[in-house]
Coordinates of C-alpha atoms and ligand atoms in Angstrom, one line a residue:
M126 CA 0.0 0.0 0.0
Y127 CA 1.5 3.3 -1.2
R128 CA -0.7 5.5 1.2
S129 CA -3.2 5.3 3.8
H130 CA -4.0 9.2 3.7
D131 CA -3.6 11.5 1.2
C132 CA -1.7 14.7 1.7
G133 CA -4.7 16.6 2.9
A134 CA -6.7 14.3 5.0
L135 CA -5.1 14.6 8.6
R136 CA -6.4 16.5 11.2
M137 CA -6.3 16.4 14.9
E138 CA -8.9 13.5 15.4
H139 CA -6.2 11.4 13.6
I140 CA -3.5 12.2 16.5
G141 CA -2.1 8.8 17.5
R142 CA -2.5 7.2 14.4
E143 CA 0.2 5.3 12.3
V144 CA -0.4 6.4 8.4
T145 CA 1.5 6.1 5.4
L146 CA 1.7 9.3 3.0
S147 CA 3.0 9.4 -0.6
G148 CA 3.8 12.5 -2.4
W149 CA 6.5 15.0 -3.5
V150 CA 9.1 16.7 -1.4
D151 CA 7.8 20.6 -1.9
T152 CA 10.1 22.2 0.9
S153 CA 12.6 21.0 3.6
R154 CA 13.8 23.1 6.3
D155 CA 16.9 21.5 8.4
L156 CA 17.4 23.1 11.6
G157 CA 19.9 21.2 13.0
G158 CA 18.5 18.6 15.6
T159 CA 15.2 18.3 13.4
T160 CA 14.3 18.5 9.9
F161 CA 10.9 19.3 8.4
I162 CA 9.7 18.4 5.0
D163 CA 6.6 19.6 3.5
L164 CA 5.1 16.6 1.4
R165 CA 2.5 17.4 -1.4
D166 CA -0.2 16.2 -3.2
R167 CA -2.9 17.1 -5.3
Y168 CA -5.2 17.0 -2.2
G169 CA -2.7 19.2 0.2
I170 CA 0.6 19.6 1.8
T171 CA 1.2 17.7 5.1
Q172 CA 4.3 18.5 7.3
L173 CA 6.9 15.8 8.3
V174 CA 9.6 15.5 10.6
F175 CA 12.8 13.9 11.5
D176 CA 14.1 14.3 14.7
M177 CA 18.1 13.5 14.8
E178 CA 18.2 12.3 18.3
A179 CA 15.4 9.8 18.2
N180 CA 17.0 8.5 14.5
A181 CA 19.9 10.1 13.3
E182 CA 20.1 7.7 10.5
L183 CA 16.7 8.9 9.3
C184 CA 17.3 12.4 9.7
E185 CA 20.4 12.0 7.2
Q186 CA 18.4 10.4 4.8
A187 CA 15.6 13.1 5.0
R188 CA 18.3 15.9 4.6
K189 CA 19.2 14.6 1.4
L190 CA 15.9 14.8 -0.3
G191 CA 15.9 17.0 -3.3
R192 CA 13.1 19.3 -4.3
E193 CA 10.1 16.9 -6.0
Y194 CA 11.8 13.7 -4.8
V195 CA 8.6 10.9 -4.8
V196 CA 9.0 9.7 -1.1
Q197 CA 6.7 7.4 1.1
A198 CA 7.0 8.2 4.6
I199 CA 5.4 5.6 7.5
G200 CA 4.9 7.7 11.1
V201 CA 2.7 8.7 13.5
V202 CA 0.4 11.8 13.7
R203 CA 1.2 14.1 16.4
E204 CA 0.0 17.6 17.4
R205 CA 2.2 20.6 16.0
Y206 CA 3.5 23.2 18.4
N207 CA 3.4 26.1 16.0
K208 CA 0.3 25.4 14.4
N209 CA -0.5 26.9 10.9
P210 CA -3.8 28.1 10.8
N211 CA -3.2 28.6 6.8
R212 CA -3.2 25.1 5.8
A213 CA -5.8 22.5 6.3
T214 CA -3.3 19.6 7.8
G215 CA -1.9 22.8 10.0
D216 CA -2.7 21.5 13.2
I217 CA -0.3 18.3 13.2
E218 CA 2.4 16.9 11.5
I219 CA 4.1 13.5 10.9
D220 CA 6.6 11.8 13.2
V221 CA 8.0 9.8 10.8
R222 CA 9.7 6.3 11.6
S223 CA 10.3 4.9 7.9
L224 CA 11.1 6.6 4.9
Q225 CA 11.6 5.2 1.5
V226 CA 12.5 7.0 -1.9
L227 CA 9.9 6.2 -4.5
N228 CA 11.6 8.2 -7.5
A229 CA 14.3 10.7 -7.6
S230 CA 13.8 14.2 -9.5
K231 CA 16.1 16.5 -11.3
T232 CA 16.0 20.1 -9.7
P233 CA 12.8 21.5 -11.5
P234 CA 13.5 24.3 -13.7
F235 CA 11.2 26.6 -11.7
T236 CA 9.7 26.8 -8.3
I237 CA 6.7 24.6 -7.8
E238 CA 4.9 27.4 -6.1
E239 CA 2.1 30.0 -6.8
D240 CA 4.5 32.9 -7.3
T241 CA 7.0 30.3 -9.5
D242 CA 10.2 32.1 -10.7
G243 CA 9.5 30.3 -14.2
G244 CA 8.5 32.6 -17.2
E245 CA 5.7 31.6 -19.3
D246 CA 8.2 29.6 -22.1
L247 CA 9.8 27.7 -19.4
R248 CA 6.6 26.6 -18.0
M249 CA 5.0 25.8 -21.0
K250 CA 7.8 23.6 -22.3
Y251 CA 7.6 21.8 -18.7
R252 CA 3.7 22.1 -18.6
Y253 CA 3.7 18.9 -16.7
L254 CA 5.7 20.7 -13.7
D255 CA 3.7 23.8 -14.4
L256 CA 0.6 21.7 -13.7
R257 CA 2.0 20.5 -10.2
R258 CA 1.5 24.0 -8.8
E259 CA -1.8 24.3 -6.8
N260 CA -3.4 27.4 -8.9
V261 CA -3.0 25.6 -12.3
Q262 CA -4.2 22.4 -10.9
S263 CA -7.1 24.0 -9.2
N264 CA -8.0 25.7 -12.7
I265 CA -7.9 22.3 -14.1
I266 CA -10.1 20.7 -11.2
F267 CA -12.5 23.8 -11.5
R268 CA -12.7 23.0 -15.3
H269 CA -13.7 19.1 -14.4
R270 CA -16.6 20.6 -12.2
L271 CA -17.9 22.9 -14.6
G272 CA -18.2 20.1 -17.0
L273 CA -19.8 17.8 -14.4
E274 CA -22.3 20.2 -13.8
T275 CA -22.9 21.4 -17.4
R276 CA -23.7 17.6 -17.9
K277 CA -25.7 17.1 -14.8
Y278 CA -28.1 20.1 -15.8
L279 CA -28.3 19.2 -19.2
S280 CA -29.0 15.5 -18.8
D281 CA -31.7 16.7 -16.0
H282 CA -33.4 18.5 -18.8
A283 CA -33.4 15.6 -21.2
F284 CA -30.5 16.6 -23.5
I285 CA -28.4 13.7 -24.9
E286 CA -24.6 13.6 -25.3
V287 CA -23.7 12.2 -28.9
E288 CA -20.3 12.4 -30.4
T289 CA -20.0 13.9 -33.9
P290 CA -17.3 13.3 -36.1
V291 CA -14.1 15.0 -36.0
L292 CA -13.0 13.9 -39.1
I293 CA -15.4 16.0 -41.8
K294 CA -15.5 17.8 -44.6
S295 CA -14.1 21.4 -45.4
T296 CA -16.9 24.1 -44.8
P297 CA -16.8 27.9 -44.5
E298 CA -17.9 29.0 -41.2
G299 CA -15.8 31.9 -40.7
A300 CA -12.8 30.9 -39.9
R301 CA -9.7 28.8 -41.5
D302 CA -10.3 25.1 -41.4
F303 CA -7.3 22.9 -40.1
V304 CA -7.3 19.8 -42.8
V305 CA -5.7 16.4 -42.7
P306 CA -5.1 14.4 -45.6
S307 CA -6.4 11.3 -46.4
R308 CA -4.0 7.9 -47.3
M309 CA -7.0 6.2 -48.6
N310 CA -8.3 8.9 -50.8
P311 CA -5.2 10.6 -52.7
G312 CA -5.2 13.9 -53.3
Q313 CA -8.3 14.5 -50.8
F314 CA -8.9 16.1 -47.2
Y315 CA -10.8 15.8 -44.4
A316 CA -11.0 19.1 -42.5
L317 CA -11.7 19.1 -38.4
P318 CA -14.5 20.6 -37.5
Q319 CA -14.9 24.6 -36.5
S320 CA -18.3 23.4 -34.5
P321 CA -20.2 20.3 -35.0
Q322 CA -23.1 22.6 -36.5
T323 CA -24.4 20.7 -39.2
F324 CA -24.0 17.4 -37.4
K325 CA -26.3 18.7 -34.5
Q326 CA -28.8 19.9 -37.0
L327 CA -28.6 16.3 -38.5
L328 CA -29.6 15.0 -35.2
M329 CA -32.8 17.0 -35.3
V330 CA -34.0 15.5 -38.3
S331 CA -33.2 12.2 -36.7
G332 CA -35.5 12.9 -33.8
F333 CA -33.1 13.6 -30.9
D334 CA -35.0 16.6 -29.8
R335 CA -32.1 17.4 -27.6
Y336 CA -28.8 17.2 -28.1
F337 CA -25.7 18.4 -26.4
Q338 CA -22.0 17.8 -26.7
I339 CA -18.7 19.1 -24.6
V340 CA -16.7 18.9 -27.5
K341 CA -13.3 20.2 -29.1
C342 CA -13.6 22.6 -32.0
F343 CA -10.6 23.8 -34.4
R344 CA -10.5 27.0 -36.2
D345 CA -7.1 28.2 -38.3
E346 CA -7.3 31.9 -37.0
D347 CA -4.4 34.2 -35.9
L348 CA -4.2 33.7 -32.3
R349 CA -5.1 36.4 -29.4
A350 CA -4.6 35.7 -25.8
D351 CA -8.2 34.2 -25.4
R352 CA -8.1 32.2 -28.4
Q353 CA -6.8 28.7 -29.0
P354 CA -6.6 26.6 -32.2
E355 CA -8.3 24.2 -30.3
F356 CA -10.8 24.8 -27.8
T357 CA -13.9 23.5 -26.2
Q358 CA -17.6 24.5 -26.5
I359 CA -20.9 23.2 -24.8
D360 CA -22.6 22.7 -27.9
C361 CA -26.3 22.3 -27.9
E362 CA -29.4 21.8 -30.3
M363 CA -33.2 21.6 -29.5
S364 CA -36.2 20.6 -31.6
F365 CA -39.8 22.5 -31.6
V366 CA -38.3 25.4 -29.5
T367 CA -38.7 29.4 -29.9
Q368 CA -35.9 31.5 -29.3
D369 CA -37.6 32.2 -25.7
E370 CA -37.3 28.9 -24.8
I371 CA -33.7 28.4 -26.0
L372 CA -33.0 31.4 -24.0
A373 CA -34.8 30.2 -20.8
T374 CA -33.0 26.7 -21.0
F375 CA -29.6 28.5 -21.3
E376 CA -30.1 31.0 -18.6
G377 CA -31.1 28.2 -16.2
L378 CA -27.6 26.4 -17.2
T379 CA -25.5 29.6 -16.7
K380 CA -27.3 30.2 -13.3
H381 CA -26.8 26.6 -12.1
L382 CA -23.5 26.6 -12.9
F383 CA -22.9 30.2 -11.0
K384 CA -24.9 28.9 -8.3
S385 CA -23.4 25.3 -8.1
I386 CA -20.0 26.4 -8.3
K387 CA -19.5 29.8 -7.1
G388 CA -22.4 29.9 -4.7
I389 CA -23.7 32.9 -6.6
D390 CA -27.6 33.4 -7.3
L391 CA -27.4 35.2 -10.6
P392 CA -30.7 37.4 -11.2
D393 CA -33.0 36.9 -14.5
F394 CA -30.5 38.3 -17.2
P395 CA -31.8 41.4 -19.3
R396 CA -32.0 41.4 -22.9
M397 CA -30.5 44.2 -25.3
N398 CA -30.9 44.2 -29.0
Y399 CA -28.3 44.6 -31.2
D400 CA -28.6 48.2 -32.0
E401 CA -28.9 49.1 -28.6
A402 CA -25.8 47.5 -27.8
M403 CA -23.8 49.2 -30.6
S404 CA -25.4 52.6 -29.9
K405 CA -25.1 52.6 -26.2
Y406 CA -21.6 50.6 -26.2
G407 CA -20.5 50.4 -29.3
S408 CA -19.9 46.9 -28.9
D409 CA -22.1 43.5 -29.2
K410 CA -20.8 42.4 -26.3
P411 CA -21.1 45.0 -24.0
D412 CA -19.5 45.1 -20.3
T413 CA -22.4 46.4 -18.3
R414 CA -20.9 46.1 -14.9
F415 CA -20.2 50.1 -15.1
D416 CA -22.6 52.4 -17.1
M417 CA -20.7 55.3 -19.0
T418 CA -23.1 54.6 -21.7
F419 CA -22.5 56.8 -25.3
V420 CA -24.6 59.9 -26.1
E421 CA -24.9 61.2 -28.9
L422 CA -24.3 64.8 -29.5
N423 CA -24.8 66.1 -33.0
D424 CA -27.8 67.7 -32.7
L425 CA -25.7 70.3 -30.1
V426 CA -22.5 70.1 -31.9
K427 CA -22.9 71.2 -35.5
D428 CA -22.2 74.4 -37.1
K429 CA -19.9 76.4 -34.8
G430 CA -17.2 76.5 -36.6
F431 CA -15.2 73.2 -35.6
N432 CA -14.5 71.5 -38.9
V433 CA -13.9 68.0 -37.3
F434 CA -17.4 68.2 -35.8
D435 CA -19.2 69.5 -38.8
Q436 CA -17.8 66.8 -41.1
A437 CA -18.2 63.7 -38.9
E438 CA -21.3 61.5 -39.5
L439 CA -21.2 60.5 -35.6
V440 CA -19.9 63.1 -32.6
V441 CA -20.8 61.0 -29.3
G442 CA -19.4 61.1 -26.0
I443 CA -19.2 59.6 -22.5
C444 CA -19.0 61.0 -18.9
A445 CA -16.6 59.7 -16.9
K446 CA -17.7 60.2 -13.2
G447 CA -15.9 62.2 -10.7
I448 CA -12.5 62.2 -12.0
A449 CA -12.1 65.7 -12.9
D450 CA -9.5 66.6 -10.2
A451 CA -7.8 63.4 -10.0
Y452 CA -7.1 63.6 -13.8
S453 CA -4.2 65.8 -14.8
N454 CA -3.3 67.5 -18.2
K455 CA -0.5 64.6 -18.4
D456 CA -3.1 62.2 -17.8
L457 CA -5.5 63.4 -20.6
K458 CA -2.6 63.6 -23.1
A459 CA -1.8 60.2 -22.2
L460 CA -5.3 58.8 -22.6
T461 CA -5.5 60.8 -26.0
E462 CA -2.2 59.1 -27.1
W463 CA -3.9 55.9 -26.2
V464 CA -7.1 56.1 -28.5
Q465 CA -4.4 57.2 -31.2
R466 CA -2.9 54.0 -31.2
P467 CA -3.1 52.1 -34.4
Q468 CA -5.1 49.3 -32.3
I469 CA -7.8 52.0 -31.8
G470 CA -7.2 54.2 -34.5
A471 CA -8.9 57.5 -33.3
K472 CA -7.5 60.7 -34.9
G473 CA -7.8 62.5 -31.7
L474 CA -10.0 62.8 -28.2
V475 CA -12.2 65.8 -27.7
Y476 CA -12.8 66.2 -23.8
A477 CA -14.5 68.9 -21.6
K478 CA -13.3 68.9 -17.9
L479 CA -16.1 70.3 -15.3
N480 CA -13.9 71.1 -12.9
T481 CA -15.4 71.3 -9.4
D482 CA -15.0 74.8 -8.4
G483 CA -17.4 75.3 -11.6
S484 CA -15.0 76.3 -14.8
I485 CA -14.9 74.3 -17.3
K486 CA -11.6 73.3 -19.3
S487 CA -11.9 71.7 -23.3
T488 CA -9.9 71.2 -25.9
V489 CA -12.2 72.6 -28.0
G490 CA -12.9 76.1 -26.2
K491 CA -12.1 78.2 -29.3
F492 CA -15.3 76.9 -30.8
Y493 CA -17.4 76.2 -27.9
T494 CA -18.5 78.5 -25.3
D495 CA -18.8 77.2 -21.3
E496 CA -22.8 77.5 -22.3
D497 CA -22.6 75.1 -25.0
I498 CA -20.8 72.5 -22.9
R499 CA -23.1 73.0 -20.3
Q500 CA -25.8 72.0 -22.7
W501 CA -23.7 68.6 -23.7
A502 CA -23.0 68.0 -20.0
E503 CA -26.8 68.3 -19.4
L504 CA -27.5 65.9 -22.1
M505 CA -24.9 63.5 -20.9
N506 CA -26.2 63.8 -17.1
A507 CA -23.0 65.2 -16.1
E508 CA -22.0 67.2 -13.1
D509 CA -18.9 69.5 -11.9
G510 CA -16.1 66.6 -11.3
D511 CA -16.7 65.1 -14.5
I512 CA -15.0 64.8 -17.5
L513 CA -16.8 64.5 -21.0
F514 CA -14.9 62.5 -23.8
I515 CA -16.1 63.0 -27.1
L516 CA -15.2 61.2 -30.2
S517 CA -16.7 62.1 -33.8
G518 CA -16.2 60.5 -37.6
E519 CA -17.7 57.9 -39.6
A520 CA -20.4 56.0 -37.0
E521 CA -19.4 52.7 -37.0
K522 CA -16.0 53.3 -36.4
T523 CA -16.2 56.1 -34.2
R524 CA -18.7 54.0 -31.9
K525 CA -16.1 51.0 -32.0
Q526 CA -13.3 53.3 -31.0
L527 CA -15.3 55.0 -27.9
G528 CA -16.3 51.4 -27.0
E529 CA -12.5 50.5 -26.3
L530 CA -12.3 53.9 -24.6
R531 CA -15.2 53.0 -22.3
L532 CA -13.3 49.7 -21.4
E533 CA -10.2 51.5 -20.7
L534 CA -11.4 54.2 -18.5
G535 CA -13.7 51.7 -16.6
S536 CA -10.6 49.3 -15.8
R537 CA -8.4 52.3 -14.9
L538 CA -11.3 53.4 -12.8
G539 CA -11.7 50.2 -11.3
L540 CA -15.2 49.5 -12.5
R541 CA -14.5 46.1 -13.9
K542 CA -14.6 44.1 -10.7
A543 CA -13.6 40.7 -11.0
D544 CA -16.0 39.2 -8.6
D545 CA -19.2 41.1 -10.4
F546 CA -21.0 39.5 -12.9
K547 CA -23.6 40.9 -15.1
P548 CA -24.8 38.2 -17.6
L549 CA -27.1 39.6 -20.8
W550 CA -28.6 38.3 -23.7
V551 CA -27.9 40.4 -27.1
V552 CA -30.6 39.5 -29.3
D553 CA -31.9 40.5 -32.6
F554 CA -28.6 40.5 -34.6
P555 CA -28.5 41.2 -38.3
L556 CA -28.9 38.1 -40.5
L557 CA -26.3 39.4 -43.1
E558 CA -23.3 41.9 -43.1
W559 CA -22.4 43.6 -46.1
D560 CA -18.6 43.9 -46.8
E561 CA -17.6 46.9 -48.8
D562 CA -14.4 45.6 -50.0
T563 CA -15.3 42.3 -51.2
E564 CA -18.5 43.5 -52.1
R565 CA -20.5 40.7 -50.7
F566 CA -22.7 39.6 -47.8
Y567 CA -21.6 37.5 -45.1
A568 CA -23.7 35.9 -42.3
M569 CA -23.3 37.4 -39.1
H570 CA -23.7 34.3 -37.4
H571 CA -23.4 31.6 -39.8
P572 CA -25.6 30.6 -42.7
F573 CA -27.9 28.6 -40.8
T574 CA -29.3 30.9 -38.7
S575 CA -32.8 31.9 -39.6
P576 CA -34.2 35.3 -40.5
K577 CA -37.0 36.2 -38.3
K578 CA -40.3 34.8 -39.3
A579 CA -41.8 38.2 -39.9
D580 CA -38.7 39.0 -42.3
I581 CA -38.9 35.8 -44.5
S582 CA -41.0 36.9 -47.2
R583 CA -38.8 39.9 -47.2
M584 CA -35.9 38.1 -47.7
L585 CA -37.4 35.8 -50.3
D586 CA -38.6 38.5 -52.2
G587 CA -36.8 41.5 -51.5
D588 CA -34.0 43.6 -53.2
H589 CA -30.5 44.3 -52.4
E590 CA -31.5 46.8 -50.0
T591 CA -33.6 45.0 -48.0
M592 CA -31.0 42.4 -47.5
K593 CA -28.9 44.6 -45.3
S594 CA -32.2 45.1 -43.0
L595 CA -33.0 41.3 -42.5
R596 CA -33.0 40.8 -38.5
A597 CA -32.1 37.2 -37.7
D598 CA -33.5 35.1 -34.8
A599 CA -29.8 35.1 -33.4
Y600 CA -28.5 35.7 -29.8
D601 CA -25.4 36.1 -27.5
L602 CA -24.8 35.4 -24.3
V603 CA -22.3 38.0 -22.6
I604 CA -21.2 38.1 -18.9
N605 CA -18.7 41.3 -18.1
G606 CA -17.9 42.0 -21.9
V607 CA -17.1 38.7 -22.6
E608 CA -19.0 36.7 -25.2
I609 CA -19.5 33.4 -23.8
G610 CA -22.4 31.9 -26.3
G611 CA -23.6 32.4 -28.9
G612 CA -26.7 30.5 -31.4
S613 CA -29.8 30.6 -33.5
I614 CA -32.8 29.2 -34.5
R615 CA -32.0 27.7 -37.8
I616 CA -33.3 27.4 -41.0
H617 CA -34.8 24.1 -41.7
D618 CA -36.6 24.9 -45.1
R619 CA -35.0 23.8 -48.2
A620 CA -35.8 26.6 -50.4
L621 CA -34.9 29.3 -47.6
Q622 CA -31.6 27.6 -47.0
A623 CA -30.6 27.5 -50.9
K624 CA -31.8 31.4 -51.1
N625 CA -29.4 32.0 -48.0
F626 CA -26.5 30.1 -49.7
K627 CA -27.1 32.5 -52.7
L628 CA -27.3 35.4 -50.8
L629 CA -23.5 34.9 -49.4
G630 CA -22.6 34.0 -53.0
F631 CA -22.8 30.3 -53.5
T632 CA -23.8 29.4 -56.7
P633 CA -26.6 26.3 -56.7
E634 CA -23.9 23.8 -57.6
E635 CA -21.4 25.0 -54.8
A636 CA -24.3 24.9 -52.1
E637 CA -25.3 21.6 -53.1
E638 CA -21.4 20.3 -53.4
Q639 CA -21.0 21.5 -49.7
F640 CA -24.2 21.4 -48.2
G641 CA -26.3 19.0 -50.3
F642 CA -26.6 16.4 -47.4
L643 CA -28.1 19.1 -45.3
M644 CA -30.4 20.7 -47.8
G645 CA -31.4 17.1 -48.6
A646 CA -31.9 15.9 -45.0
F647 CA -34.2 19.2 -44.8
E648 CA -36.6 17.2 -47.4
Y649 CA -37.4 14.8 -44.9
G650 CA -39.2 15.8 -42.1
A651 CA -36.8 18.6 -40.4
P652 CA -38.4 20.0 -37.4
P653 CA -38.0 23.5 -36.6
H654 CA -34.9 23.9 -34.3
G655 CA -32.4 25.9 -33.2
G656 CA -29.2 25.9 -30.2
I657 CA -26.5 27.5 -28.9
A658 CA -23.0 26.8 -28.1
F659 CA -21.1 28.4 -25.2
G660 CA -16.9 28.6 -25.1
F661 CA -16.1 26.1 -22.2
D662 CA -13.0 27.5 -21.9
R663 CA -13.9 30.9 -21.8
L664 CA -16.7 30.2 -19.4
C665 CA -14.2 28.8 -17.0
A666 CA -12.0 31.8 -16.9
V667 CA -14.9 34.5 -16.8
L668 CA -16.1 32.7 -14.0
N669 CA -12.7 32.9 -12.2
G670 CA -12.8 36.5 -13.3
Q671 CA -9.9 36.1 -15.4
N672 CA -8.9 37.0 -18.7
S673 CA -6.8 34.2 -20.5
I674 CA -8.2 30.5 -21.3
R675 CA -4.8 29.5 -21.7
D676 CA -4.9 28.9 -17.7
F677 CA -8.0 26.6 -18.1
I678 CA -6.5 24.4 -20.4
A679 CA -4.2 21.6 -19.4
F680 CA -1.9 21.6 -22.7
P681 CA -2.5 24.7 -24.5
K682 CA -0.7 26.4 -27.3
N683 CA 1.3 29.3 -27.7
N684 CA 0.7 32.5 -29.8
M685 CA 2.2 30.7 -32.8
G686 CA -0.2 27.9 -32.4
R687 CA 2.7 25.7 -31.0
D688 CA 2.6 23.0 -28.0
V689 CA 6.2 24.1 -27.1
M690 CA 6.2 20.8 -24.6
I691 CA 5.8 17.9 -27.3
D692 CA 7.0 20.5 -30.0
A693 CA 4.5 20.5 -32.4
P694 CA 3.3 20.8 -35.1
G695 CA 6.5 19.1 -37.1
R696 CA 7.8 17.7 -39.9
I697 CA 6.8 14.4 -41.1
D698 CA 9.1 11.9 -43.1
D699 CA 9.6 11.4 -47.1
V700 CA 7.8 7.9 -46.6
Q701 CA 4.7 9.6 -44.5
L702 CA 4.5 12.5 -47.3
S703 CA 4.5 9.9 -49.9
E704 CA 2.2 7.8 -48.4
L705 CA -0.4 10.5 -48.3
S706 CA 0.1 11.6 -52.0
L707 CA 1.9 14.7 -50.7
R708 CA 4.9 16.7 -51.8
L709 CA 6.6 19.6 -49.9
D710 CA 7.7 22.8 -51.8
I711 CA 8.9 24.4 -48.8
K712 CA 13.0 24.4 -49.0
D713 CA 15.0 23.6 -45.7
Q714 CA 15.7 27.1 -44.1
Ligands
LIG955 N1 -22.1 26.8 -34.1 C1 -22.4 27.7 -33.5 C2 -20.9 28.4 -33.3 O1 -19.5 27.6 -33.3 C3 -23.0 27.9 -32.4 C4 -24.5 27.9 -32.6 O2 -25.0 28.4 -33.5 O3 -24.9 26.7 -31.8 O4 -20.8 29.8 -33.2

């Protein structure tokens, strides 16, 4: 028997018992007559004590143990003199009677503790050691619990978990596909699924009625901190449902997860339509933990000789409360430079400081009197002590820029608290998005999303301009400015699906070749259906008030999509290449 207890189990009630523990040497302290070793495993840390006087040989043996050695200790539980209230096992220690080294360890390249001295690259290369750190391990355990509670809730609501294939056909769904060459079909490729979208719809045609899957999805995108080439979704689909029923079901899931895992009772989620989100927050995933909503100033600012505002399609501002005294000219200059960075791209930033002494200082004092600015302030519900920040230009771009500034100010002012959770549904997305550069429509959600019932006839008969105004039964769940999930009611009618593909620029032949299986299935009694998918990794991060999903993935990839531990992707040899009928054109570098 390797152990009678784990390293987090022993308490005062075990005093006097002989126990066997196994684990890793976390730290050791040699105080001359006594050696202390903290023994660690997944469950906790227990202090082992070796006394020179009682057993010199054993004590010598203990002194030689290096960090991360794997050892087994047999001893008797006793009360500690110096109790450690920060540790569950802090009242006791083990008076060790025998010790066995189960495996030695090289000195690890970084310390196995929360505040490790290892940088990101090193930790990723030795991820198996990084995963020994308690804070990293607890993220992975958290993820396990989240999966368990998800399965519990969905099973209780009659959902069935069905696995869908990973080797599928390349289809356009927004991102690039990862492809896999087929040995048995020379020159042909599978693609890895960006999501099980079409399969889950087919399961509805089959009558499964409620499907879910906690499933890996693959998208070959340029990576950002919150993106991974492979990530996990809680993917769901339901038949005979309205949008309201889907939202109720998944609001229920979200509440269940917050309650069961965080002990938080979330109130009912507000709903905001897409247009309102864009015009008030400049984003379809607004962070509603704080106000600072947009106020449009077009009617007040025109024709006063300020060219920039006169020529702008939109002049829009936000009011930052109570910061006039704290924000110096230098701070404001820094903020102006911040919005001018290429990532944000604003030309400049107009501000008006409503000083607490009643005076006003603005960057546009030449064109606008204090009286004018008081009018803006009134519209923006501003008082003395506030600063108004105003951007102008082309409407859509300006809203996005102001949205970024709003988030930045929210962060700087401490208004985005990690333990404050503000979920909402964003609904009524446009069906299609017109792209000026490529002069074509793109599906705002994906090509299987249904227009609203009221818009179906306009979609079938309308002209080009009409298409821009079509609304979809599509919705996103947003928490604290992060898109947690998105879904839609689907098209289940062949003719409407064909029309949608046509609008998206597919020829009938292309549509048939790529999605004939789905449109064919719609001809065999497809029920009305809809669904949603949550980003599982993101949900883990948001529930923990963290930004990076990487911390919640056991073996994540880096910014270049590489796994630096196993060193993938890598070359394959010529034999493999020729079996796959592939020839590389890349010269050795
Ligand atoms: N398949 C969609 C996605 O991955 C989600 C859905 O519409 O259910 O975003």
